[in-house]
PDB file of C-alpha atoms in Angstrom:
ATOM      1  CA  MET X   1    -110.994 -79.886 -43.896  1.00 36.00           C
ATOM      2  CA  LEU X   2    -107.580 -79.473 -45.578  1.00 39.00           C
ATOM      3  CA  ILE X   3    -107.336 -75.853 -44.354  1.00 40.00           C
ATOM      4  CA  SER X   4    -108.073 -77.010 -40.803  1.00 41.00           C
ATOM      5  CA  LEU X   5    -105.319 -79.610 -40.961  1.00 43.00           C
ATOM      6  CA  LEU X   6    -102.811 -77.095 -42.296  1.00 44.00           C
ATOM      7  CA  LEU X   7    -103.621 -74.588 -39.580  1.00 43.00           C
ATOM      8  CA  SER X   8    -103.358 -77.206 -36.860  1.00 49.00           C
ATOM      9  CA  SER X   9     -99.679 -77.825 -37.684  1.00 85.00           C
ATOM     10  CA  TRP X  10     -98.587 -74.339 -36.577  1.00 94.00           C
ATOM     11  CA  LEU X  11     -97.052 -73.997 -33.135  1.00 97.00           C
ATOM     12  CA  THR X  12     -96.381 -70.651 -31.429  1.00 98.00           C
ATOM     13  CA  LEU X  13     -94.011 -70.188 -28.514  1.00 98.00           C
ATOM     14  CA  VAL X  14     -93.930 -67.021 -26.408  1.00 98.00           C
ATOM     15  CA  GLU X  15     -91.188 -66.199 -23.883  1.00 98.00           C
ATOM     16  CA  LEU X  16     -91.741 -63.493 -21.264  1.00 98.00           C
ATOM     17  CA  ASN X  17     -90.060 -62.275 -18.095  1.00 98.00           C
ATOM     18  CA  CYS X  18     -93.021 -61.034 -16.028  1.00 98.00           C
ATOM     19  CA  GLU X  19     -91.032 -58.624 -13.801  1.00 98.00           C
ATOM     20  CA  ASN X  20     -91.572 -59.835 -10.241  1.00 97.00           C
ATOM     21  CA  LEU X  21     -94.983 -61.474 -10.416  1.00 98.00           C
ATOM     22  CA  PHE X  22     -95.410 -61.958  -6.659  1.00 98.00           C
ATOM     23  CA  ASP X  23     -98.569 -62.578  -4.677  1.00 98.00           C
ATOM     24  CA  THR X  24     -99.313 -60.495  -1.574  1.00 98.00           C
ATOM     25  CA  ARG X  25     -98.633 -63.186   1.044  1.00 97.00           C
ATOM     26  CA  HIS X  26     -95.388 -63.737   2.928  1.00 97.00           C
ATOM     27  CA  ASP X  27     -93.541 -67.028   2.535  1.00 96.00           C
ATOM     28  CA  SER X  28     -91.575 -67.397   5.762  1.00 94.00           C
ATOM     29  CA  LEU X  29     -88.899 -69.418   3.935  1.00 94.00           C
ATOM     30  CA  LYS X  30     -88.253 -66.745   1.290  1.00 96.00           C
ATOM     31  CA  GLN X  31     -87.100 -63.123   1.128  1.00 95.00           C
ATOM     32  CA  ASP X  32     -90.294 -61.810  -0.432  1.00 97.00           C
ATOM     33  CA  THR X  33     -91.178 -59.073   2.063  1.00 96.00           C
ATOM     34  CA  GLU X  34     -90.523 -56.356  -0.528  1.00 96.00           C
ATOM     35  CA  TYR X  35     -93.775 -57.410  -2.231  1.00 97.00           C
ATOM     36  CA  LEU X  36     -96.243 -57.196   0.639  1.00 97.00           C
ATOM     37  CA  PRO X  37     -99.045 -54.652   1.205  1.00 97.00           C
ATOM     38  CA  GLU X  38     -97.273 -53.058   4.179  1.00 96.00           C
ATOM     39  CA  ALA X  39     -93.842 -52.935   2.489  1.00 96.00           C
ATOM     40  CA  THR X  40     -92.286 -49.929   0.756  1.00 93.00           C
ATOM     41  CA  ARG X  41     -93.659 -51.034  -2.623  1.00 96.00           C
ATOM     42  CA  HIS X  42     -97.192 -51.279  -1.189  1.00 97.00           C
ATOM     43  CA  TRP X  43     -97.922 -54.432  -3.194  1.00 98.00           C
ATOM     44  CA  THR X  44    -101.662 -54.602  -2.543  1.00 98.00           C
ATOM     45  CA  GLY X  45    -104.279 -57.030  -3.791  1.00 98.00           C
ATOM     46  CA  LYS X  46    -105.519 -54.422  -6.254  1.00 98.00           C
ATOM     47  CA  ARG X  47    -102.072 -54.041  -7.746  1.00 98.00           C
ATOM     48  CA  TYR X  48    -101.559 -57.813  -7.824  1.00 98.00           C
ATOM     49  CA  TRP X  49    -104.767 -58.505  -9.745  1.00 98.00           C
ATOM     50  CA  ARG X  50    -104.108 -55.640 -12.138  1.00 98.00           C
ATOM     51  CA  LYS X  51    -100.669 -57.125 -12.829  1.00 98.00           C
ATOM     52  CA  LEU X  52    -102.131 -60.605 -13.429  1.00 98.00           C
ATOM     53  CA  ASN X  53    -104.646 -59.253 -15.924  1.00 98.00           C
ATOM     54  CA  HIS X  54    -101.993 -57.166 -17.658  1.00 98.00           C
ATOM     55  CA  ILE X  55     -99.719 -60.203 -18.069  1.00 98.00           C
ATOM     56  CA  ALA X  56    -102.714 -62.148 -19.386  1.00 98.00           C
ATOM     57  CA  GLN X  57    -103.505 -59.340 -21.836  1.00 98.00           C
ATOM     58  CA  GLU X  58     -99.884 -59.269 -22.949  1.00 98.00           C
ATOM     59  CA  ILE X  59     -99.850 -63.021 -23.640  1.00 98.00           C
ATOM     60  CA  LEU X  60    -103.172 -62.989 -25.499  1.00 98.00           C
ATOM     61  CA  SER X  61    -102.099 -60.041 -27.647  1.00 98.00           C
ATOM     62  CA  THR X  62     -99.184 -61.991 -29.149  1.00 98.00           C
ATOM     63  CA  CYS X  63    -101.505 -64.019 -31.412  1.00 95.00           C
ATOM     64  CA  ASP X  64    -104.085 -62.733 -33.866  1.00 91.00           C
ATOM     65  CA  ASP X  65    -105.436 -66.189 -34.679  1.00 89.00           C
ATOM     66  CA  GLY X  66    -105.937 -67.873 -31.327  1.00 93.00           C
ATOM     67  CA  ILE X  67    -103.600 -68.255 -28.369  1.00 97.00           C
ATOM     68  CA  PRO X  68     -99.915 -69.183 -28.090  1.00 98.00           C
ATOM     69  CA  ASP X  69     -99.481 -72.933 -27.762  1.00 98.00           C
ATOM     70  CA  ILE X  70     -96.715 -72.735 -25.168  1.00 98.00           C
ATOM     71  CA  VAL X  71     -95.572 -69.789 -23.023  1.00 98.00           C
ATOM     72  CA  ALA X  72     -92.279 -69.776 -21.111  1.00 99.00           C
ATOM     73  CA  LEU X  73     -92.540 -67.454 -18.096  1.00 98.00           C
ATOM     74  CA  CYS X  74     -89.775 -66.106 -15.842  1.00 98.00           C
ATOM     75  CA  GLU X  75     -90.112 -64.305 -12.487  1.00 98.00           C
ATOM     76  CA  VAL X  76     -93.301 -65.938 -11.217  1.00 98.00           C
ATOM     77  CA  GLU X  77     -93.415 -66.577  -7.489  1.00 98.00           C
ATOM     78  CA  ASN X  78     -95.366 -69.770  -6.855  1.00 97.00           C
ATOM     79  CA  ASP X  79     -98.187 -72.150  -7.688  1.00 97.00           C
ATOM     80  CA  SER X  80    -100.760 -69.782  -6.205  1.00 97.00           C
ATOM     81  CA  VAL X  81     -99.768 -67.067  -8.675  1.00 98.00           C
ATOM     82  CA  MET X  82     -99.895 -69.466 -11.613  1.00 98.00           C
ATOM     83  CA  ASN X  83    -103.303 -70.788 -10.551  1.00 98.00           C
ATOM     84  CA  ASP X  84    -104.638 -67.227 -10.350  1.00 98.00           C
ATOM     85  CA  LEU X  85    -103.143 -66.391 -13.746  1.00 98.00           C
ATOM     86  CA  THR X  86    -104.584 -69.407 -15.540  1.00 98.00           C
ATOM     87  CA  ARG X  87    -107.897 -69.797 -13.687  1.00 98.00           C
ATOM     88  CA  ARG X  88    -108.935 -66.347 -12.442  1.00 98.00           C
ATOM     89  CA  SER X  89    -107.393 -63.699 -14.735  1.00 98.00           C
ATOM     90  CA  LEU X  90    -108.217 -62.738 -18.328  1.00 98.00           C
ATOM     91  CA  LEU X  91    -106.538 -66.012 -19.309  1.00 98.00           C
ATOM     92  CA  ARG X  92    -109.208 -68.098 -17.604  1.00 97.00           C
ATOM     93  CA  GLY X  93    -111.028 -68.826 -20.868  1.00 97.00           C
ATOM     94  CA  ALA X  94    -107.891 -69.904 -22.723  1.00 97.00           C
ATOM     95  CA  GLY X  95    -107.812 -73.388 -21.218  1.00 97.00           C
ATOM     96  CA  TYR X  96    -104.131 -73.334 -20.303  1.00 98.00           C
ATOM     97  CA  ASP X  97    -102.498 -75.849 -17.996  1.00 98.00           C
ATOM     98  CA  TYR X  98     -99.096 -75.182 -16.481  1.00 98.00           C
ATOM     99  CA  VAL X  99     -96.047 -76.707 -14.872  1.00 98.00           C
ATOM    100  CA  MET X 100     -93.455 -74.851 -12.830  1.00 98.00           C
ATOM    101  CA  THR X 101     -90.366 -75.228 -10.679  1.00 98.00           C
ATOM    102  CA  GLN X 102     -89.983 -75.065  -6.902  1.00 97.00           C
ATOM    103  CA  SER X 103     -86.526 -73.571  -6.746  1.00 97.00           C
ATOM    104  CA  PRO X 104     -84.215 -72.699  -3.842  1.00 97.00           C
ATOM    105  CA  ASP X 105     -83.989 -69.113  -5.112  1.00 97.00           C
ATOM    106  CA  VAL X 106     -83.805 -66.950  -1.983  1.00 95.00           C
ATOM    107  CA  ARG X 107     -86.508 -64.534  -3.170  1.00 96.00           C
ATOM    108  CA  GLY X 108     -88.841 -67.351  -4.158  1.00 96.00           C
ATOM    109  CA  ILE X 109     -88.689 -66.637  -7.881  1.00 97.00           C
ATOM    110  CA  ASP X 110     -89.450 -69.520 -10.269  1.00 98.00           C
ATOM    111  CA  VAL X 111     -90.063 -70.300 -13.931  1.00 98.00           C
ATOM    112  CA  ALA X 112     -93.171 -71.819 -15.472  1.00 98.00           C
ATOM    113  CA  LEU X 113     -94.542 -73.173 -18.729  1.00 98.00           C
ATOM    114  CA  LEU X 114     -98.096 -72.523 -19.845  1.00 98.00           C
ATOM    115  CA  TYR X 115     -99.349 -74.917 -22.486  1.00 98.00           C
ATOM    116  CA  SER X 116    -102.560 -75.570 -24.336  1.00 98.00           C
ATOM    117  CA  PRO X 117    -103.419 -79.266 -23.898  1.00 98.00           C
ATOM    118  CA  LEU X 118    -105.183 -79.097 -27.264  1.00 96.00           C
ATOM    119  CA  THR X 119    -101.898 -78.546 -29.107  1.00 96.00           C
ATOM    120  CA  PHE X 120     -99.202 -79.764 -26.689  1.00 98.00           C
ATOM    121  CA  ARG X 121     -99.882 -83.012 -24.842  1.00 98.00           C
ATOM    122  CA  LEU X 122     -97.630 -83.063 -21.813  1.00 98.00           C
ATOM    123  CA  LEU X 123     -95.838 -86.372 -21.252  1.00 98.00           C
ATOM    124  CA  GLU X 124     -93.496 -85.510 -18.396  1.00 98.00           C
ATOM    125  CA  HIS X 125     -91.862 -82.600 -16.628  1.00 98.00           C
ATOM    126  CA  ARG X 126     -89.405 -81.897 -13.830  1.00 98.00           C
ATOM    127  CA  GLY X 127     -87.304 -79.192 -12.258  1.00 98.00           C
ATOM    128  CA  ILE X 128     -83.535 -79.532 -12.653  1.00 98.00           C
ATOM    129  CA  ARG X 129     -81.411 -78.184  -9.829  1.00 98.00           C
ATOM    130  CA  VAL X 130     -78.364 -76.013 -10.537  1.00 97.00           C
ATOM    131  CA  ASP X 131     -75.608 -76.571  -7.976  1.00 94.00           C
ATOM    132  CA  PRO X 132     -74.143 -73.205  -6.906  1.00 93.00           C
ATOM    133  CA  VAL X 133     -70.466 -72.504  -7.503  1.00 95.00           C
ATOM    134  CA  SER X 134     -68.290 -70.485  -5.105  1.00 95.00           C
ATOM    135  CA  GLY X 135     -69.922 -67.179  -4.137  1.00 94.00           C
ATOM    136  CA  MET X 136     -73.201 -67.985  -5.887  1.00 96.00           C
ATOM    137  CA  ARG X 137     -76.582 -67.825  -4.185  1.00 95.00           C
ATOM    138  CA  PRO X 138     -79.097 -70.619  -4.851  1.00 96.00           C
ATOM    139  CA  THR X 139     -80.777 -69.868  -8.153  1.00 97.00           C
ATOM    140  CA  ARG X 140     -83.763 -70.884 -10.236  1.00 98.00           C
ATOM    141  CA  ASP X 141     -84.100 -74.502 -11.314  1.00 98.00           C
ATOM    142  CA  LEU X 142     -84.284 -75.295 -15.001  1.00 98.00           C
ATOM    143  CA  LEU X 143     -87.745 -76.455 -16.052  1.00 98.00           C
ATOM    144  CA  TYR X 144     -87.909 -79.419 -18.411  1.00 98.00           C
ATOM    145  CA  ALA X 145     -91.114 -80.448 -20.184  1.00 98.00           C
ATOM    146  CA  LYS X 146     -91.661 -83.117 -22.822  1.00 98.00           C
ATOM    147  CA  GLY X 147     -94.798 -83.340 -24.909  1.00 98.00           C
ATOM    148  CA  LEU X 148     -96.411 -84.183 -28.225  1.00 97.00           C
ATOM    149  CA  THR X 149     -97.430 -81.609 -30.831  1.00 97.00           C
ATOM    150  CA  VAL X 150    -100.602 -82.013 -32.900  1.00 95.00           C
ATOM    151  CA  SER X 151     -98.509 -83.567 -35.668  1.00 93.00           C
ATOM    152  CA  GLY X 152     -97.329 -86.281 -33.273  1.00 95.00           C
ATOM    153  CA  ASP X 153     -93.775 -84.954 -32.975  1.00 96.00           C
ATOM    154  CA  THR X 154     -92.072 -85.156 -29.596  1.00 98.00           C
ATOM    155  CA  LEU X 155     -90.937 -81.745 -28.395  1.00 98.00           C
ATOM    156  CA  HIS X 156     -88.561 -81.100 -25.491  1.00 98.00           C
ATOM    157  CA  VAL X 157     -88.836 -77.633 -23.885  1.00 98.00           C
ATOM    158  CA  LEU X 158     -86.435 -76.116 -21.354  1.00 98.00           C
ATOM    159  CA  VAL X 159     -87.145 -72.840 -19.521  1.00 99.00           C
ATOM    160  CA  VAL X 160     -84.175 -70.895 -18.127  1.00 98.00           C
ATOM    161  CA  HIS X 161     -83.771 -67.888 -15.848  1.00 98.00           C
ATOM    162  CA  ALA X 162     -80.043 -67.371 -15.300  1.00 98.00           C
ATOM    163  CA  PRO X 163     -78.594 -65.247 -12.461  1.00 97.00           C
ATOM    164  CA  SER X 164     -78.499 -61.496 -12.970  1.00 93.00           C
ATOM    165  CA  ARG X 165     -75.419 -59.387 -13.686  1.00 87.00           C
ATOM    166  CA  TYR X 166     -75.501 -57.904 -10.188  1.00 86.00           C
ATOM    167  CA  GLY X 167     -71.933 -57.211  -9.063  1.00 87.00           C
ATOM    168  CA  GLY X 168     -70.689 -56.837 -12.635  1.00 85.00           C
ATOM    169  CA  GLN X 169     -70.058 -59.151 -15.560  1.00 84.00           C
ATOM    170  CA  ARG X 170     -66.767 -60.520 -14.310  1.00 85.00           C
ATOM    171  CA  HIS X 171     -68.176 -61.376 -10.888  1.00 91.00           C
ATOM    172  CA  SER X 172     -71.479 -62.861 -12.089  1.00 92.00           C
ATOM    173  CA  ARG X 173     -70.488 -64.661 -15.298  1.00 95.00           C
ATOM    174  CA  PRO X 174     -69.408 -67.893 -13.495  1.00 94.00           C
ATOM    175  CA  PHE X 175     -72.902 -68.082 -12.004  1.00 97.00           C
ATOM    176  CA  ARG X 176     -74.538 -67.997 -15.433  1.00 97.00           C
ATOM    177  CA  GLN X 177     -71.943 -70.450 -16.691  1.00 96.00           C
ATOM    178  CA  ALA X 178     -73.034 -72.870 -13.947  1.00 97.00           C
ATOM    179  CA  VAL X 179     -76.592 -72.685 -15.291  1.00 98.00           C
ATOM    180  CA  THR X 180     -75.299 -73.190 -18.825  1.00 97.00           C
ATOM    181  CA  ASN X 181     -73.302 -76.257 -17.805  1.00 97.00           C
ATOM    182  CA  GLN X 182     -76.394 -77.878 -16.299  1.00 98.00           C
ATOM    183  CA  LEU X 183     -78.465 -76.929 -19.337  1.00 98.00           C
ATOM    184  CA  LEU X 184     -75.970 -78.565 -21.698  1.00 98.00           C
ATOM    185  CA  LEU X 185     -75.811 -81.713 -19.560  1.00 98.00           C
ATOM    186  CA  THR X 186     -79.589 -81.957 -19.841  1.00 98.00           C
ATOM    187  CA  ILE X 187     -79.484 -81.485 -23.608  1.00 98.00           C
ATOM    188  CA  ASP X 188     -76.791 -84.167 -23.886  1.00 98.00           C
ATOM    189  CA  SER X 189     -79.042 -86.519 -21.926  1.00 98.00           C
ATOM    190  CA  ILE X 190     -81.948 -85.880 -24.304  1.00 98.00           C
ATOM    191  CA  ARG X 191     -79.733 -86.451 -27.327  1.00 98.00           C
ATOM    192  CA  SER X 192     -78.323 -89.670 -25.882  1.00 97.00           C
ATOM    193  CA  HIS X 193     -81.819 -91.129 -26.329  1.00 96.00           C
ATOM    194  CA  THR X 194     -82.775 -89.252 -29.539  1.00 97.00           C
ATOM    195  CA  ALA X 195     -79.899 -87.786 -31.521  1.00 97.00           C
ATOM    196  CA  ASP X 196     -82.140 -85.591 -33.696  1.00 97.00           C
ATOM    197  CA  ALA X 197     -84.511 -84.508 -30.913  1.00 98.00           C
ATOM    198  CA  ASN X 198     -86.732 -81.449 -31.276  1.00 98.00           C
ATOM    199  CA  ILE X 199     -85.441 -79.192 -28.492  1.00 98.00           C
ATOM    200  CA  LEU X 200     -86.512 -75.651 -27.590  1.00 98.00           C
ATOM    201  CA  VAL X 201     -84.764 -73.559 -24.931  1.00 98.00           C
ATOM    202  CA  ALA X 202     -86.377 -70.279 -23.859  1.00 98.00           C
ATOM    203  CA  GLY X 203     -85.884 -67.761 -21.096  1.00 98.00           C
ATOM    204  CA  ASP X 204     -84.014 -64.853 -19.593  1.00 98.00           C
ATOM    205  CA  PHE X 205     -80.294 -65.639 -19.821  1.00 98.00           C
ATOM    206  CA  ASN X 206     -79.189 -62.197 -18.542  1.00 97.00           C
ATOM    207  CA  ASP X 207     -76.564 -62.211 -21.305  1.00 96.00           C
ATOM    208  CA  GLY X 208     -76.455 -60.956 -24.866  1.00 95.00           C
ATOM    209  CA  ALA X 209     -76.136 -63.211 -27.891  1.00 94.00           C
ATOM    210  CA  ASP X 210     -72.424 -62.424 -28.296  1.00 94.00           C
ATOM    211  CA  SER X 211     -71.472 -63.053 -24.657  1.00 94.00           C
ATOM    212  CA  PRO X 212     -69.034 -65.886 -23.821  1.00 94.00           C
ATOM    213  CA  VAL X 213     -71.776 -67.819 -22.027  1.00 94.00           C
ATOM    214  CA  MET X 214     -74.192 -67.661 -24.973  1.00 96.00           C
ATOM    215  CA  LYS X 215     -71.437 -68.525 -27.447  1.00 95.00           C
ATOM    216  CA  HIS X 216     -70.652 -71.598 -25.353  1.00 95.00           C
ATOM    217  CA  ILE X 217     -74.277 -72.727 -25.629  1.00 96.00           C
ATOM    218  CA  LEU X 218     -74.383 -72.178 -29.392  1.00 95.00           C
ATOM    219  CA  GLN X 219     -71.197 -74.187 -29.857  1.00 94.00           C
ATOM    220  CA  HIS X 220     -73.155 -77.129 -28.499  1.00 94.00           C
ATOM    221  CA  GLY X 221     -75.216 -77.536 -31.641  1.00 93.00           C
ATOM    222  CA  LEU X 222     -78.061 -75.172 -30.816  1.00 97.00           C
ATOM    223  CA  HIS X 223     -79.347 -72.493 -33.174  1.00 98.00           C
ATOM    224  CA  HIS X 224     -80.252 -68.974 -32.028  1.00 98.00           C
ATOM    225  CA  LEU X 225     -83.816 -68.577 -33.251  1.00 98.00           C
ATOM    226  CA  THR X 226     -84.276 -64.976 -32.047  1.00 98.00           C
ATOM    227  CA  LYS X 227     -80.821 -63.428 -32.519  1.00 95.00           C
ATOM    228  CA  ASP X 228     -82.055 -61.058 -35.218  1.00 94.00           C
ATOM    229  CA  ALA X 229     -85.510 -60.516 -33.720  1.00 98.00           C
ATOM    230  CA  LYS X 230     -86.808 -56.958 -33.832  1.00 97.00           C
ATOM    231  CA  GLY X 231     -90.095 -55.315 -32.897  1.00 98.00           C
ATOM    232  CA  ALA X 232     -92.362 -52.531 -34.061  1.00 97.00           C
ATOM    233  CA  ASN X 233     -91.947 -48.904 -32.955  1.00 97.00           C
ATOM    234  CA  GLY X 234     -88.152 -48.951 -33.214  1.00 96.00           C
ATOM    235  CA  VAL X 235     -87.724 -51.758 -30.678  1.00 98.00           C
ATOM    236  CA  LYS X 236     -84.354 -53.507 -31.047  1.00 97.00           C
ATOM    237  CA  GLY X 237     -84.299 -55.708 -27.943  1.00 98.00           C
ATOM    238  CA  THR X 238     -86.394 -57.209 -25.179  1.00 98.00           C
ATOM    239  CA  TYR X 239     -84.978 -54.959 -22.428  1.00 98.00           C
ATOM    240  CA  ARG X 240     -83.735 -51.378 -22.284  1.00 97.00           C
ATOM    241  CA  TYR X 241     -81.093 -50.067 -19.904  1.00 94.00           C
ATOM    242  CA  LYS X 242     -80.006 -46.417 -19.883  1.00 94.00           C
ATOM    243  CA  GLY X 243     -81.342 -45.846 -23.375  1.00 96.00           C
ATOM    244  CA  ARG X 244     -79.703 -48.928 -24.908  1.00 97.00           C
ATOM    245  CA  TRP X 245     -81.714 -51.873 -26.169  1.00 97.00           C
ATOM    246  CA  GLU X 246     -80.460 -55.281 -25.045  1.00 96.00           C
ATOM    247  CA  SER X 247     -81.582 -58.768 -25.961  1.00 96.00           C
ATOM    248  CA  ILE X 248     -81.025 -60.857 -22.846  1.00 97.00           C
ATOM    249  CA  ASP X 249     -84.070 -63.049 -23.455  1.00 98.00           C
ATOM    250  CA  HIS X 250     -83.508 -65.779 -26.018  1.00 98.00           C
ATOM    251  CA  VAL X 251     -85.138 -68.715 -27.760  1.00 98.00           C
ATOM    252  CA  LEU X 252     -82.778 -71.435 -28.983  1.00 98.00           C
ATOM    253  CA  GLY X 253     -83.494 -74.626 -30.872  1.00 98.00           C
ATOM    254  CA  SER X 254     -81.874 -77.806 -32.063  1.00 98.00           C
ATOM    255  CA  ALA X 255     -81.234 -78.189 -35.796  1.00 98.00           C
ATOM    256  CA  PRO X 256     -84.495 -80.109 -36.446  1.00 98.00           C
ATOM    257  CA  VAL X 257     -86.449 -77.263 -34.813  1.00 98.00           C
ATOM    258  CA  SER X 258     -84.548 -74.454 -36.539  1.00 98.00           C
ATOM    259  CA  VAL X 259     -85.751 -75.560 -39.980  1.00 97.00           C
ATOM    260  CA  LYS X 260     -89.362 -75.416 -38.786  1.00 97.00           C
ATOM    261  CA  VAL X 261     -89.245 -71.700 -37.856  1.00 98.00           C
ATOM    262  CA  ASP X 262     -91.431 -69.428 -39.956  1.00 97.00           C
ATOM    263  CA  SER X 263     -90.955 -66.183 -37.999  1.00 98.00           C
ATOM    264  CA  ALA X 264     -89.336 -64.870 -34.831  1.00 98.00           C
ATOM    265  CA  TYR X 265     -89.863 -61.361 -33.481  1.00 98.00           C
ATOM    266  CA  ILE X 266     -90.236 -59.136 -30.430  1.00 98.00           C
ATOM    267  CA  HIS X 267     -93.846 -58.323 -29.625  1.00 98.00           C
ATOM    268  CA  ALA X 268     -93.844 -54.559 -29.156  1.00 98.00           C
ATOM    269  CA  PRO X 269     -97.235 -52.882 -29.665  1.00 98.00           C
ATOM    270  CA  LYS X 270     -97.468 -49.367 -28.288  1.00 98.00           C
ATOM    271  CA  PHE X 271     -99.530 -50.361 -25.239  1.00 98.00           C
ATOM    272  CA  LEU X 272     -96.523 -52.355 -23.949  1.00 98.00           C
ATOM    273  CA  LEU X 273     -94.257 -49.308 -24.324  1.00 98.00           C
ATOM    274  CA  GLU X 274     -93.777 -45.901 -22.736  1.00 98.00           C
ATOM    275  CA  GLU X 275     -91.831 -42.897 -23.916  1.00 97.00           C
ATOM    276  CA  ASP X 276     -88.277 -42.712 -22.607  1.00 96.00           C
ATOM    277  CA  ALA X 277     -88.133 -39.077 -21.533  1.00 93.00           C
ATOM    278  CA  LEU X 278     -84.411 -39.138 -20.742  1.00 95.00           C
ATOM    279  CA  TYR X 279     -82.977 -41.014 -23.731  1.00 96.00           C
ATOM    280  CA  GLY X 280     -85.720 -40.681 -26.329  1.00 96.00           C
ATOM    281  CA  GLY X 281     -87.725 -43.312 -28.141  1.00 96.00           C
ATOM    282  CA  TYR X 282     -89.580 -46.011 -26.246  1.00 97.00           C
ATOM    283  CA  ARG X 283     -88.885 -48.485 -23.479  1.00 98.00           C
ATOM    284  CA  PRO X 284     -90.937 -51.364 -22.002  1.00 98.00           C
ATOM    285  CA  HIS X 285     -93.798 -50.083 -19.847  1.00 98.00           C
ATOM    286  CA  ARG X 286     -92.728 -51.636 -16.568  1.00 98.00           C
ATOM    287  CA  THR X 287     -94.651 -52.068 -13.313  1.00 98.00           C
ATOM    288  CA  TYR X 288     -92.092 -50.251 -11.174  1.00 97.00           C
ATOM    289  CA  ASN X 289     -89.844 -47.422 -12.296  1.00 93.00           C
ATOM    290  CA  GLY X 290     -87.417 -47.553  -9.395  1.00 92.00           C
ATOM    291  CA  MET X 291     -89.766 -47.539  -6.402  1.00 94.00           C
ATOM    292  CA  ARG X 292     -92.525 -45.692  -8.241  1.00 96.00           C
ATOM    293  CA  TYR X 293     -95.493 -47.892  -9.098  1.00 97.00           C
ATOM    294  CA  GLN X 294     -97.002 -47.766 -12.563  1.00 96.00           C
ATOM    295  CA  PRO X 295    -100.158 -49.699 -13.553  1.00 96.00           C
ATOM    296  CA  ALA X 296     -98.269 -51.284 -16.444  1.00 97.00           C
ATOM    297  CA  PHE X 297     -96.837 -54.592 -17.675  1.00 98.00           C
ATOM    298  CA  SER X 298     -93.195 -55.701 -17.473  1.00 98.00           C
ATOM    299  CA  ASP X 299     -89.666 -54.395 -17.915  1.00 98.00           C
ATOM    300  CA  HIS X 300     -89.152 -57.083 -20.582  1.00 98.00           C
ATOM    301  CA  LEU X 301     -90.940 -57.514 -23.908  1.00 98.00           C
ATOM    302  CA  PRO X 302     -92.146 -60.915 -25.150  1.00 98.00           C
ATOM    303  CA  LEU X 303     -90.383 -62.988 -27.774  1.00 98.00           C
ATOM    304  CA  VAL X 304     -92.600 -64.826 -30.266  1.00 98.00           C
ATOM    305  CA  VAL X 305     -91.470 -67.775 -32.402  1.00 98.00           C
ATOM    306  CA  ARG X 306     -93.872 -69.319 -34.888  1.00 98.00           C
ATOM    307  CA  MET X 307     -93.051 -72.796 -36.177  1.00 97.00           C
ATOM    308  CA  LYS X 308     -94.640 -75.385 -38.414  1.00 95.00           C
ATOM    309  CA  PHE X 309     -94.589 -78.948 -37.068  1.00 92.00           C
TER     310      PHE X 309
END
């Protein structure tokens, strides 16, 4: 009985950018035609279901002793995709529920949070709009979720997918700063009610840990839980560009959460990797290499943070 109680206090968070997890249907209000069966990428039903099952396999492989309690996902298209992932893919036996945003992103990309209702009892959730600054396209909403862990602690979770670096750092940094500003306003609101709140922030920030935007976030009393995270097989980041590993996915936590962390690492088994013929070593085994389809996983690797609540 004592062993059961001790095990039940562990909580595992996984963060993963799924690399364009689109369905095969056109949303007339979004620019999603690139991922249709008749488009240049030939995004067929067969490819879609293979991708769903690969993402499910990737999530399940992050835990040897069960399933992750909460999973922050970036680059998922809509509720239909999330329903297929949780109810009809290899994840269907895991018992996950989910919440997600309905953002004004022009491509229809959103963020989502999978959670096991056995270990995270959802109390409330909402999407938080980011007002665009000059020259910025509408972007992904922040996803906020509040729930109770098995120990009875209240946990606040925020999922972020900041704008890309398209157009260069100097051009795009104000767009990511706009997301950061809204994120910090939300954190201030949480702390105005509970000064020592348990807060987790996870997602694709499209910036490294030492970037001005990330430094601004960390100056706001958050701790970088995955700054030193590494993976097996020589993996030094969650993303690889022209032979260089980058960590643009991050998990941050408030001080009360940071002391609960037991381990934080990049999940990098060999089946999630492919050889980098040009630069040597490995890189994430992505679904599309340019326009060439590969029956693989994602161009990002998952982050795993294990905590004891």
